[in-house]
Short mmCIF file of C-alpha atoms in Angstrom, two decimals:
data_model
loop_
_atom_site.label_atom_id
_atom_site.label_comp_id
_atom_site.label_asym_id
_atom_site.label_seq_id
_atom_site.Cartn_x
_atom_site.Cartn_y
_atom_site.Cartn_z
CA UNK A 1 -7.71 22.08 -61.44
CA UNK A 2 -9.07 25.45 -63.24
CA UNK A 3 -10.56 28.22 -61.25
CA UNK A 4 -10.56 31.81 -61.47
CA UNK A 5 -8.10 33.99 -59.19
CA UNK A 6 -9.91 35.82 -56.52
CA UNK A 7 -8.05 39.26 -57.09
CA UNK A 8 -7.40 39.28 -60.78
CA UNK A 9 -9.90 36.84 -62.41
CA UNK A 10 -7.52 35.42 -64.43
CA UNK A 11 -7.58 31.44 -64.80
CA UNK A 12 -5.22 30.03 -61.79
CA UNK A 13 -4.05 26.37 -61.63
CA UNK A 14 -2.87 24.08 -59.47
CA UNK A 15 1.01 23.89 -59.00
CA UNK A 16 2.70 20.80 -60.10
CA UNK A 17 4.55 20.05 -57.06
CA UNK A 18 3.62 20.57 -53.46
CA UNK A 19 5.35 20.04 -50.07
CA UNK A 20 4.21 16.96 -47.75
CA UNK A 21 1.31 17.36 -45.74
CA UNK A 22 3.28 16.41 -42.88
CA UNK A 23 5.28 19.87 -43.14
CA UNK A 24 2.19 21.67 -42.20
CA UNK A 25 1.72 19.99 -38.76
CA UNK A 26 5.29 20.37 -38.49
CA UNK A 27 4.83 24.19 -38.84
CA UNK A 28 1.85 24.44 -36.33
CA UNK A 29 3.75 25.98 -33.59
CA UNK A 30 4.02 29.15 -36.08
CA UNK A 31 1.27 28.63 -37.95
CA UNK A 32 -1.29 28.50 -35.11
CA UNK A 33 -0.49 32.40 -34.52
CA UNK A 34 0.15 33.22 -38.13
CA UNK A 35 3.59 33.42 -37.12
CA UNK A 36 5.79 35.86 -38.41
CA UNK A 37 3.27 37.94 -40.03
CA UNK A 38 1.16 38.14 -36.98
CA UNK A 39 1.28 37.63 -33.16
CA UNK A 40 4.92 37.77 -32.50
CA UNK A 41 4.10 38.28 -28.60
CA UNK A 42 1.79 35.14 -28.27
CA UNK A 43 4.22 33.11 -30.41
CA UNK A 44 7.49 33.89 -28.09
CA UNK A 45 4.90 33.08 -25.07
CA UNK A 46 3.62 29.56 -25.82
CA UNK A 47 7.53 28.43 -27.97
CA UNK A 48 8.59 25.66 -27.20
CA UNK A 49 5.49 23.93 -26.14
CA UNK A 50 5.42 22.36 -22.47
CA UNK A 51 4.54 19.12 -23.51
CA UNK A 52 3.03 17.27 -26.29
CA UNK A 53 1.73 13.47 -26.66
CA UNK A 54 0.80 11.00 -29.35
CA UNK A 55 0.83 7.04 -29.84
CA UNK A 56 4.19 5.79 -30.94
CA UNK A 57 3.59 5.74 -34.46
CA UNK A 58 4.24 9.30 -34.61
CA UNK A 59 7.85 9.20 -34.05
CA UNK A 60 8.22 9.10 -37.80
CA UNK A 61 5.11 11.40 -38.33
CA UNK A 62 4.14 14.40 -36.33
CA UNK A 63 6.92 14.31 -33.67
CA UNK A 64 9.71 14.09 -36.38
CA UNK A 65 8.30 16.73 -38.52
CA UNK A 66 7.76 19.05 -35.43
CA UNK A 67 11.55 18.84 -34.88
CA UNK A 68 12.77 18.82 -38.42
CA UNK A 69 10.71 21.68 -39.14
CA UNK A 70 11.50 24.00 -36.14
CA UNK A 71 15.04 22.93 -35.91
CA UNK A 72 15.41 24.33 -38.98
CA UNK A 73 13.44 27.67 -38.68
CA UNK A 74 13.73 28.36 -35.23
CA UNK A 75 17.22 26.51 -34.07
CA UNK A 76 15.49 24.09 -31.38
CA UNK A 77 12.89 21.46 -30.43
CA UNK A 78 9.33 23.08 -30.15
CA UNK A 79 8.68 21.02 -27.27
CA UNK A 80 10.14 20.68 -23.91
CA UNK A 81 8.65 17.37 -22.88
CA UNK A 82 7.34 14.45 -25.30
CA UNK A 83 5.06 11.44 -24.47
CA UNK A 84 5.06 8.69 -26.84
CA UNK A 85 2.03 6.34 -25.93
CA UNK A 86 2.23 2.89 -26.47
CA UNK A 87 -0.28 0.74 -27.99
CA UNK A 88 -3.51 -0.88 -26.46
CA UNK A 89 -3.42 -4.38 -26.58
CA UNK A 90 -5.64 -7.45 -25.70
CA UNK A 91 -5.05 -10.07 -23.08
CA UNK A 92 -3.11 -12.19 -25.41
CA UNK A 93 -0.66 -9.07 -26.08
CA UNK A 94 -2.35 -8.19 -29.39
CA UNK A 95 -2.69 -4.98 -30.89
CA UNK A 96 -6.19 -3.95 -30.96
CA UNK A 97 -7.48 -4.21 -34.30
CA UNK A 98 -10.67 -4.09 -36.26
CA UNK A 99 -9.38 -6.81 -38.69
CA UNK A 100 -8.44 -8.71 -35.85
CA UNK A 101 -12.00 -8.32 -33.92
CA UNK A 102 -10.38 -7.74 -30.58
CA UNK A 103 -11.08 -4.01 -30.40
CA UNK A 104 -12.99 -2.88 -27.38
CA UNK A 105 -15.49 -0.20 -27.78
CA UNK A 106 -15.28 2.61 -24.92
CA UNK A 107 -18.96 3.23 -25.32
CA UNK A 108 -19.08 -0.42 -23.91
CA UNK A 109 -16.76 0.58 -20.95
CA UNK A 110 -18.04 3.71 -20.10
CA UNK A 111 -21.50 2.68 -18.55
CA UNK A 112 -19.88 -0.21 -16.69
CA UNK A 113 -16.73 1.37 -15.21
CA UNK A 114 -17.30 5.82 -15.89
CA UNK A 115 -15.01 7.72 -17.10
CA UNK A 116 -12.82 7.98 -13.75
CA UNK A 117 -12.72 4.30 -13.49
CA UNK A 118 -11.44 3.65 -17.40
CA UNK A 119 -9.00 6.95 -16.69
CA UNK A 120 -7.17 5.57 -13.38
CA UNK A 121 -7.32 1.91 -15.06
CA UNK A 122 -4.89 3.38 -18.04
CA UNK A 123 -2.99 5.74 -15.53
CA UNK A 124 -2.06 2.74 -13.41
CA UNK A 125 -1.74 0.00 -15.85
CA UNK A 126 1.89 0.56 -16.41
CA UNK A 127 4.41 3.27 -18.13
CA UNK A 128 2.44 5.47 -21.26
CA UNK A 129 5.31 4.34 -23.49
CA UNK A 130 4.86 0.87 -22.98
CA UNK A 131 1.86 -1.55 -24.39
CA UNK A 132 -0.69 -1.90 -21.70
CA UNK A 133 -3.30 -4.78 -21.95
CA UNK A 134 -6.88 -3.83 -21.38
CA UNK A 135 -9.88 -5.98 -20.60
CA UNK A 136 -13.18 -5.53 -18.79
CA UNK A 137 -11.83 -7.99 -15.99
CA UNK A 138 -8.54 -5.85 -15.56
CA UNK A 139 -10.43 -2.94 -15.28
CA UNK A 140 -12.64 -4.31 -12.80
CA UNK A 141 -9.71 -5.74 -10.64
CA UNK A 142 -8.30 -2.41 -10.17
CA UNK A 143 -10.93 -0.29 -9.93
CA UNK A 144 -12.04 -2.92 -7.22
CA UNK A 145 -8.75 -2.70 -5.41
CA UNK A 146 -8.26 1.09 -5.47
CA UNK A 147 -11.19 3.13 -5.68
CA UNK A 148 -13.48 0.73 -4.41
CA UNK A 149 -11.46 0.54 -1.05
CA UNK A 150 -10.98 4.30 -0.95
CA UNK A 151 -14.69 4.56 -0.88
CA UNK A 152 -15.26 1.79 1.37
CA UNK A 153 -12.59 4.10 4.06
CA UNK A 154 -15.00 7.42 3.00
CA UNK A 155 -18.12 5.53 4.02
CA UNK A 156 -16.47 3.96 6.85
CA UNK A 157 -15.52 7.44 8.20
CA UNK A 158 -18.98 9.16 7.77
CA UNK A 159 -21.02 6.26 9.41
CA UNK A 160 -18.83 6.95 12.93
CA UNK A 161 -18.71 10.67 12.10
CA UNK A 162 -22.41 10.90 12.38
CA UNK A 163 -22.93 8.95 15.22
CA UNK A 164 -21.14 11.67 17.43
CA UNK A 165 -22.14 14.33 15.02
CA UNK A 166 -18.57 15.24 13.80
CA UNK A 167 -17.29 18.11 11.90
CA UNK A 168 -13.80 18.48 10.91
CA UNK A 169 -11.79 21.33 12.43
CA UNK A 170 -8.86 23.21 10.61
CA UNK A 171 -5.22 22.82 11.91
CA UNK A 172 -6.34 19.88 14.16
CA UNK A 173 -2.97 17.98 14.98
CA UNK A 174 -3.40 14.54 17.22
CA UNK A 175 -0.06 13.17 19.44
CA UNK A 176 -1.14 9.53 18.62
CA UNK A 177 1.41 7.81 17.42
CA UNK A 178 -0.14 5.93 14.66
CA UNK A 179 -1.93 9.64 13.81
CA UNK A 180 1.54 10.90 13.43
CA UNK A 181 2.75 7.99 11.15
CA UNK A 182 -0.20 8.66 8.87
CA UNK A 183 0.21 12.33 8.29
CA UNK A 184 4.06 11.50 8.28
CA UNK A 185 2.89 9.39 5.11
CA UNK A 186 0.49 11.81 3.69
CA UNK A 187 3.01 14.34 3.43
CA UNK A 188 5.41 12.28 1.86
CA UNK A 189 2.96 11.87 -0.73
CA UNK A 190 2.20 15.07 -1.05
CA UNK A 191 5.87 15.57 -1.88
CA UNK A 192 6.12 12.55 -4.01
CA UNK A 193 3.10 13.48 -6.33
CA UNK A 194 3.77 16.91 -6.50
CA UNK A 195 7.40 16.07 -8.17
CA UNK A 196 5.68 13.31 -10.47
CA UNK A 197 3.27 15.99 -11.97
CA UNK A 198 5.61 18.72 -12.46
CA UNK A 199 7.84 16.00 -14.13
CA UNK A 200 4.61 14.73 -16.35
CA UNK A 201 5.08 11.19 -14.58
CA UNK A 202 1.58 11.01 -13.68
CA UNK A 203 1.92 6.80 -14.03
CA UNK A 204 3.82 6.91 -10.80
CA UNK A 205 1.83 9.85 -9.08
CA UNK A 206 -1.20 7.08 -9.44
CA UNK A 207 0.77 4.35 -8.10
CA UNK A 208 1.98 6.46 -5.10
CA UNK A 209 -1.72 7.21 -4.66
CA UNK A 210 -2.81 3.38 -4.68
CA UNK A 211 -0.37 2.24 -2.43
CA UNK A 212 -1.24 5.17 0.12
CA UNK A 213 -5.00 4.08 0.02
CA UNK A 214 -3.96 0.74 0.74
CA UNK A 215 -1.62 1.36 3.71
CA UNK A 216 -4.75 3.71 4.67
CA UNK A 217 -7.38 0.86 4.79
CA UNK A 218 -5.59 -2.29 5.40
CA UNK A 219 -2.93 -0.49 8.27
CA UNK A 220 -4.76 2.93 9.26
CA UNK A 221 -8.10 2.02 9.52
CA UNK A 222 -7.95 -1.63 10.64
CA UNK A 223 -5.74 -0.63 13.02
CA UNK A 224 -8.08 2.14 14.81
CA UNK A 225 -11.48 0.59 14.80
CA UNK A 226 -12.02 0.87 18.23
CA UNK A 227 -11.10 4.26 18.36
CA UNK A 228 -13.78 4.63 15.61
CA UNK A 229 -16.48 2.99 17.57
CA UNK A 230 -15.45 4.83 20.58
CA UNK A 231 -16.08 8.33 18.86
CA UNK A 232 -12.41 9.08 19.10
CA UNK A 233 -11.90 12.45 17.90
CA UNK A 234 -7.95 12.63 17.20
CA UNK A 235 -9.07 9.79 14.97
CA UNK A 236 -11.88 10.69 12.81
CA UNK A 237 -10.06 14.42 12.53
CA UNK A 238 -6.58 12.43 11.44
CA UNK A 239 -8.88 10.21 8.52
CA UNK A 240 -10.90 13.19 7.82
CA UNK A 241 -8.00 15.39 6.58
CA UNK A 242 -6.18 12.44 5.19
CA UNK A 243 -9.45 11.67 2.94
CA UNK A 244 -9.64 15.40 2.13
CA UNK A 245 -6.02 15.91 0.77
CA UNK A 246 -6.41 12.67 -0.90
CA UNK A 247 -9.32 13.96 -2.67
CA UNK A 248 -7.05 16.77 -3.82
CA UNK A 249 -4.39 14.55 -5.26
CA UNK A 250 -6.36 12.67 -6.99
CA UNK A 251 -8.61 15.29 -8.79
CA UNK A 252 -6.60 15.63 -11.85
CA UNK A 253 -7.08 11.79 -12.46
CA UNK A 254 -10.52 10.97 -11.18
CA UNK A 255 -12.25 14.26 -10.62
CA UNK A 256 -15.98 12.77 -10.25
CA UNK A 257 -14.44 10.55 -7.37
CA UNK A 258 -12.61 13.49 -5.93
CA UNK A 259 -15.78 15.53 -5.81
CA UNK A 260 -17.99 12.52 -4.65
CA UNK A 261 -15.15 11.92 -1.73
CA UNK A 262 -15.46 15.81 -0.52
CA UNK A 263 -19.17 15.89 -0.62
CA UNK A 264 -19.25 12.67 1.14
CA UNK A 265 -17.25 14.42 4.33
CA UNK A 266 -18.31 17.94 4.40
CA UNK A 267 -22.00 17.64 2.61
CA UNK A 268 -23.23 18.65 -1.14
CA UNK A 269 -22.70 22.82 0.38
CA UNK A 270 -19.00 21.89 0.24
CA UNK A 271 -16.81 24.04 -2.16
CA UNK A 272 -15.95 21.92 -5.00
CA UNK A 273 -12.57 20.15 -4.35
CA UNK A 274 -11.29 21.52 -7.91
CA UNK A 275 -11.71 24.98 -6.31
CA UNK A 276 -9.33 24.08 -3.25
CA UNK A 277 -5.65 24.82 -3.30
CA UNK A 278 -3.33 22.48 -4.00
CA UNK A 279 -1.89 20.90 -0.61
CA UNK A 280 1.30 22.41 0.86
CA UNK A 281 3.95 19.88 1.22
CA UNK A 282 5.19 20.31 5.01
CA UNK A 283 8.30 18.11 5.53
CA UNK A 284 9.54 19.86 8.25
CA UNK A 285 6.59 19.60 10.63
CA UNK A 286 5.12 16.53 9.50
CA UNK A 287 7.71 14.03 8.28
CA UNK A 288 9.06 11.61 10.58
CA UNK A 289 11.32 9.41 9.07
CA UNK A 290 12.29 7.42 12.21
CA UNK A 291 8.41 6.63 13.09
CA UNK A 292 7.73 5.68 9.36
CA UNK A 293 10.92 3.13 9.80
CA UNK A 294 9.95 1.74 13.10
CA UNK A 295 6.10 1.16 11.09
CA UNK A 296 7.15 -0.13 8.22
CA UNK A 297 9.25 -2.92 10.52
CA UNK A 298 5.79 -3.73 12.74
CA UNK A 299 3.73 -4.10 9.71
CA UNK A 300 6.79 -6.36 8.35
CA UNK A 301 7.03 -8.12 11.77
CA UNK A 302 3.07 -8.72 11.57
CA UNK A 303 3.52 -9.98 7.82
CA UNK A 304 5.99 -12.63 9.03
CA UNK A 305 3.78 -13.70 12.37
CA UNK A 306 0.80 -13.77 9.60
CA UNK A 307 3.01 -16.08 7.54
CA UNK A 308 4.42 -18.22 10.39
CA UNK A 309 1.07 -18.68 11.58
CA UNK A 310 -0.69 -19.69 8.23
CA UNK A 311 2.05 -22.36 8.14
CA UNK A 312 0.75 -23.56 11.09
CA UNK A 313 -2.69 -23.72 10.36
CA UNK A 314 -2.81 -21.25 13.58
CA UNK A 315 -5.77 -18.52 13.13
CA UNK A 316 -5.03 -14.91 13.67
CA UNK A 317 -7.37 -14.51 16.61
CA UNK A 318 -5.85 -16.88 18.53
CA UNK A 319 -3.83 -15.66 21.32
CA UNK A 320 0.19 -17.16 21.77
CA UNK A 321 2.14 -17.22 24.97
CA UNK A 322 5.01 -15.15 23.40
CA UNK A 323 6.86 -14.10 20.28
CA UNK A 324 10.39 -12.61 19.55
CA UNK A 325 11.27 -10.03 16.98
CA UNK A 326 14.71 -9.87 16.19
CA UNK A 327 16.51 -7.10 13.61
CA UNK A 328 14.46 -4.30 15.00
CA UNK A 329 15.27 -1.69 17.70
CA UNK A 330 14.48 1.83 18.93
CA UNK A 331 11.07 1.11 19.39
CA UNK A 332 8.86 3.03 21.41
CA UNK A 333 6.80 2.15 24.04
CA UNK A 334 3.61 2.76 21.63
CA UNK A 335 4.93 0.90 18.90
CA UNK A 336 5.69 -1.71 20.77
CA UNK A 337 2.04 -2.39 22.16
CA UNK A 338 1.19 -1.93 18.06
CA UNK A 339 3.42 -5.05 17.57
CA UNK A 340 2.60 -6.83 20.32
CA UNK A 341 -1.65 -6.58 19.53
CA UNK A 342 -0.61 -7.14 15.79
CA UNK A 343 1.52 -10.58 16.56
CA UNK A 344 -1.50 -11.26 19.03
CA UNK A 345 0.68 -12.54 21.67
CA UNK A 346 0.97 -12.21 25.70
CA UNK A 347 4.67 -11.74 25.87
CA UNK A 348 7.04 -9.92 23.14
CA UNK A 349 10.68 -9.64 23.15
CA UNK A 350 12.62 -7.27 20.68
CA UNK A 351 16.46 -7.35 20.02
CA UNK A 352 18.98 -8.97 17.76
CA UNK A 353 19.58 -12.95 16.71
CA UNK A 354 21.05 -13.52 19.93
CA UNK A 355 17.22 -13.28 21.47
CA UNK A 356 16.05 -15.78 19.01
CA UNK A 357 14.91 -19.36 20.54
CA UNK A 358 17.51 -20.92 18.77
CA UNK A 359 20.76 -22.82 19.61
CA UNK A 360 23.60 -23.08 17.62
CA UNK A 361 25.77 -26.10 16.95
CA UNK A 362 29.17 -25.61 14.93
CA UNK A 363 31.24 -28.43 13.31
CA UNK A 364 34.21 -28.39 11.43
CA UNK A 365 34.44 -27.70 7.63
CA UNK A 366 36.59 -30.69 6.95
CA UNK A 367 37.55 -29.78 3.85
CA UNK A 368 39.04 -26.19 4.40
CA UNK A 369 39.79 -26.94 7.87
CA UNK A 370 41.92 -30.26 7.10
CA UNK A 371 44.68 -28.70 5.09
CA UNK A 372 45.08 -25.36 7.41
CA UNK A 373 45.45 -27.57 10.47
CA UNK A 374 46.97 -31.04 9.93
CA UNK A 375 48.54 -31.68 12.85
CA UNK A 376 45.58 -30.82 15.25
CA UNK A 377 42.97 -30.92 12.92
CA UNK A 378 41.08 -33.77 15.12
CA UNK A 379 41.77 -31.27 18.31
CA UNK A 380 40.36 -28.17 16.30
CA UNK A 381 37.37 -29.89 15.49
CA UNK A 382 36.99 -30.70 19.10
CA UNK A 383 37.01 -27.38 20.45
CA UNK A 384 34.97 -25.77 17.35
CA UNK A 385 32.22 -28.39 18.78
CA UNK A 386 32.53 -27.30 22.18
CA UNK A 387 31.70 -23.31 21.25
CA UNK A 388 28.60 -21.99 23.24
CA UNK A 389 29.55 -18.30 23.52
CA UNK A 390 26.90 -16.11 21.34
CA UNK A 391 29.60 -13.79 20.63
CA UNK A 392 31.88 -16.33 18.87
CA UNK A 393 29.41 -17.41 16.75
CA UNK A 394 28.34 -13.74 15.83
CA UNK A 395 31.88 -13.02 14.93
CA UNK A 396 31.89 -16.27 12.70
CA UNK A 397 28.32 -15.16 11.05
CA UNK A 398 29.97 -12.12 10.13
CA UNK A 399 33.25 -13.61 8.33
CA UNK A 400 35.40 -12.67 11.09
CA UNK A 401 38.43 -15.26 12.62
CA UNK A 402 38.13 -16.41 16.33
CA UNK A 403 40.67 -17.94 18.33
CA UNK A 404 39.76 -20.94 20.41
CA UNK A 405 41.38 -22.68 23.22
CA UNK A 406 43.52 -26.07 21.85
CA UNK A 407 45.08 -27.99 24.32
CA UNK A 408 46.21 -24.83 25.74
CA UNK A 409 47.00 -23.14 23.19
CA UNK A 410 45.16 -20.28 21.60
CA UNK A 411 44.74 -21.28 17.77
CA UNK A 412 42.83 -18.94 15.22
CA UNK A 413 39.73 -20.46 13.30
CA UNK A 414 38.61 -18.67 9.88
CA UNK A 415 35.10 -18.26 9.57
CA UNK A 416 35.01 -20.78 5.93
CA UNK A 417 36.48 -23.32 8.81
CA UNK A 418 32.95 -23.51 10.45
CA UNK A 419 29.96 -24.76 9.49
CA UNK A 420 27.17 -23.19 11.79
CA UNK A 421 23.57 -25.22 12.26
CA UNK A 422 20.37 -23.32 13.72
CA UNK A 423 18.45 -25.33 15.86
CA UNK A 424 15.13 -23.97 16.83
CA UNK A 425 13.72 -24.62 20.06
CA UNK A 426 10.81 -27.08 20.36
CA UNK A 427 7.32 -25.39 20.24
CA UNK A 428 8.72 -22.29 18.13
CA UNK A 429 7.80 -21.37 14.41
CA UNK A 430 9.87 -18.82 12.87
CA UNK A 431 9.45 -16.63 9.59
CA UNK A 432 12.13 -14.22 8.24
CA UNK A 433 12.59 -11.69 5.54
CA UNK A 434 14.53 -8.68 4.67
CA UNK A 435 16.90 -8.89 8.11
CA UNK A 436 13.94 -9.27 10.28
CA UNK A 437 12.65 -12.76 12.16
CA UNK A 438 9.83 -13.08 13.89
CA UNK A 439 9.48 -16.24 16.46
CA UNK A 440 6.41 -17.12 17.90
CA UNK A 441 5.96 -19.67 20.55
CA UNK A 442 3.18 -22.09 19.31
CA UNK A 443 2.47 -24.00 22.43
CA UNK A 444 -1.53 -23.44 23.20
CA UNK A 445 -2.30 -24.32 26.61
CA UNK A 446 -5.85 -24.11 28.33
CA UNK A 447 -5.68 -20.63 28.87
CA UNK A 448 -4.76 -19.50 25.65
CA UNK A 449 -7.43 -21.55 23.51
CA UNK A 450 -9.94 -20.59 25.96
CA UNK A 451 -9.38 -17.14 24.85
CA UNK A 452 -9.22 -17.87 21.42
CA UNK A 453 -12.69 -19.18 21.52
CA UNK A 454 -13.55 -16.09 23.11
CA UNK A 455 -12.13 -14.04 19.99
CA UNK A 456 -13.86 -16.47 17.70
CA UNK A 457 -17.49 -16.10 19.30
CA UNK A 458 -16.89 -12.11 19.04
CA UNK A 459 -16.25 -12.61 15.70
CA UNK A 460 -19.25 -14.75 15.08
CA UNK A 461 -21.47 -12.50 16.83
CA UNK A 462 -20.58 -9.63 15.27
CA UNK A 463 -21.13 -11.16 11.76
CA UNK A 464 -24.44 -12.01 13.26
CA UNK A 465 -25.67 -8.62 14.07
CA UNK A 466 -24.44 -7.37 10.49
CA UNK A 467 -26.59 -10.15 8.91
CA UNK A 468 -29.52 -9.23 11.69
CA UNK A 469 -29.47 -5.78 10.39
CA UNK A 470 -28.59 -4.48 13.68
CA UNK A 471 -27.04 -0.69 13.54
CA UNK A 472 -23.75 0.27 15.28
CA UNK A 473 -25.28 1.31 18.68
CA UNK A 474 -28.02 -1.34 18.64
CA UNK A 475 -27.38 -3.24 21.86
CA UNK A 476 -28.24 -6.95 22.65
CA UNK A 477 -28.88 -9.50 25.33
CA UNK A 478 -26.62 -12.27 24.80
CA UNK A 479 -26.36 -16.15 25.76
CA UNK A 480 -23.21 -18.24 25.28
CA UNK A 481 -21.73 -21.65 25.77
CA UNK A 482 -20.89 -21.94 29.47
CA UNK A 483 -16.88 -22.21 29.04
CA UNK A 484 -17.20 -18.99 27.20
CA UNK A 485 -19.15 -17.22 30.56
CA UNK A 486 -15.66 -16.61 32.46
CA UNK A 487 -14.90 -13.85 29.80
CA UNK A 488 -18.80 -12.66 29.71
CA UNK A 489 -17.19 -9.25 30.50
CA UNK A 490 -14.97 -9.22 27.74
CA UNK A 491 -17.52 -9.90 24.80
CA UNK A 492 -20.14 -8.10 26.27
CA UNK A 493 -18.08 -4.70 25.91
CA UNK A 494 -16.86 -5.87 22.17
CA UNK A 495 -20.63 -6.66 21.03
CA UNK A 496 -22.58 -4.17 22.96
CA UNK A 497 -24.50 -6.78 24.98
CA UNK A 498 -26.42 -5.34 28.20
CA UNK A 499 -26.43 -9.37 29.55
CA UNK A 500 -24.48 -12.50 29.13
CA UNK A 501 -26.26 -15.45 30.38
CA UNK A 502 -25.62 -19.74 29.56
CA UNK A 503 -27.12 -20.53 26.33
CA UNK A 504 -29.11 -22.87 28.06
CA UNK A 505 -30.90 -20.30 29.45
CA UNK A 506 -31.70 -18.62 26.07
CA UNK A 507 -35.57 -18.35 25.52
CA UNK A 508 -37.69 -19.58 22.53
CA UNK A 509 -38.54 -16.37 20.82
CA UNK A 510 -38.85 -16.18 16.75
CA UNK A 511 -36.32 -12.85 16.67
CA UNK A 512 -33.76 -14.64 18.45
CA UNK A 513 -30.67 -15.08 16.31
CA UNK A 514 -28.71 -18.28 16.84
CA UNK A 515 -24.98 -19.20 16.01
CA UNK A 516 -22.42 -21.83 16.79
CA UNK A 517 -22.05 -21.29 20.82
CA UNK A 518 -24.67 -18.41 20.98
CA UNK A 519 -27.73 -16.77 20.41
CA UNK A 520 -28.93 -13.16 20.49
CA UNK A 521 -31.73 -10.67 20.59
CA UNK A 522 -32.10 -7.15 20.22
CA UNK A 523 -32.36 -5.45 23.47
#
């Protein structure tokens, strides 16, 4: 290759040997500023870079050339943080490749799920340095679980806020225990997400936000539906604050969804979420470790209660007579009321394992007991079988030795010399996990059965109202089976019925909506 030199006009020829092009890429931190010939100040302000990111194949490419060139010239790494992205793979775990024909065209995903949905999936599908499976189904499931759930909560709030012409108030703080719990969880989230982003761990931040959305929807909103229905200002304020804060936390990952949340809550004239200050982390005012621990125990007890009911085939809406929750302590009265309602029981007992409806039968562990008490082994075995003191049972469970009266003499019995069998009282069902045990009295008398039927018909009526297109505040006239009339006041209050009568009195109207055990019409 020959061409005239632009300076002297003489023929110029190509140099025979040149450095590999990766040298240029490694010189990028200085070359972008024409350093050292020009802009020394700009270079010093930006070196080393805060963050670089590339796929795993660049470990022997750009990452290496950056390290090699800059360590040689400047004596150190040109970046403070680096993320090495793993490959995207198909459902079978194979790297996506045009030659394999398993590549998903992003232009096919975007119209279906949008940029926010795809970004959210890629951030939440695992650590960025690991291989991540990508498919339409996987993206759809994650979006439905997280983003659709969030939007349902936003729509829920707006629906009830419009009924009472609600406008959020700056600085409002509720004294309700479940509102304080939500604010505690929110400020714990603010601190954790802030730390994650400052440490370039966006995938951890997204997971925490997804977990919070689940808590918000499946615990806070579910537990407080009646408060929203009644227009409770504290509940509306607390949920609005949580959603607005969540929108700011999500803005780096889902900018369009976050903006949509703010506009749903504040209206189209609201200031953009991207102009909002980052939420202040105020643990000293809002984070309550004890309250969070108690609520976590209630949620665990609720889950165990549902598990026990499933095993028995007993519906969650069927009230039961009693429950015992063991392995928890220090519950406030408000926390206890939440547990009572969640377990759907008339009576609730809280305490240690000794409060459970269990009898303990002790017997000798002959393989261990025999060699140690050769002369009196039978007498010791009888003394073990006669134990009925819960304190002795507790010590043995804890691995401690106890002293038993054997023929007028105290004999030391070790824990490994005894086998303890737990016998559950009749009519009870137990579920346990992680140190918490829930026992339910499963005996259902006629009074409880009737209460269960009342709750079931309330649920069916609510579904019928929705299917008939009735609004939240629309009132109805109702007719129910005769056996349900005793609870007519409760039923009427739940379903907004002006009148409740026997179903045999229901008029033959074309607009009448009939269901199992009831009929209704708009008032």
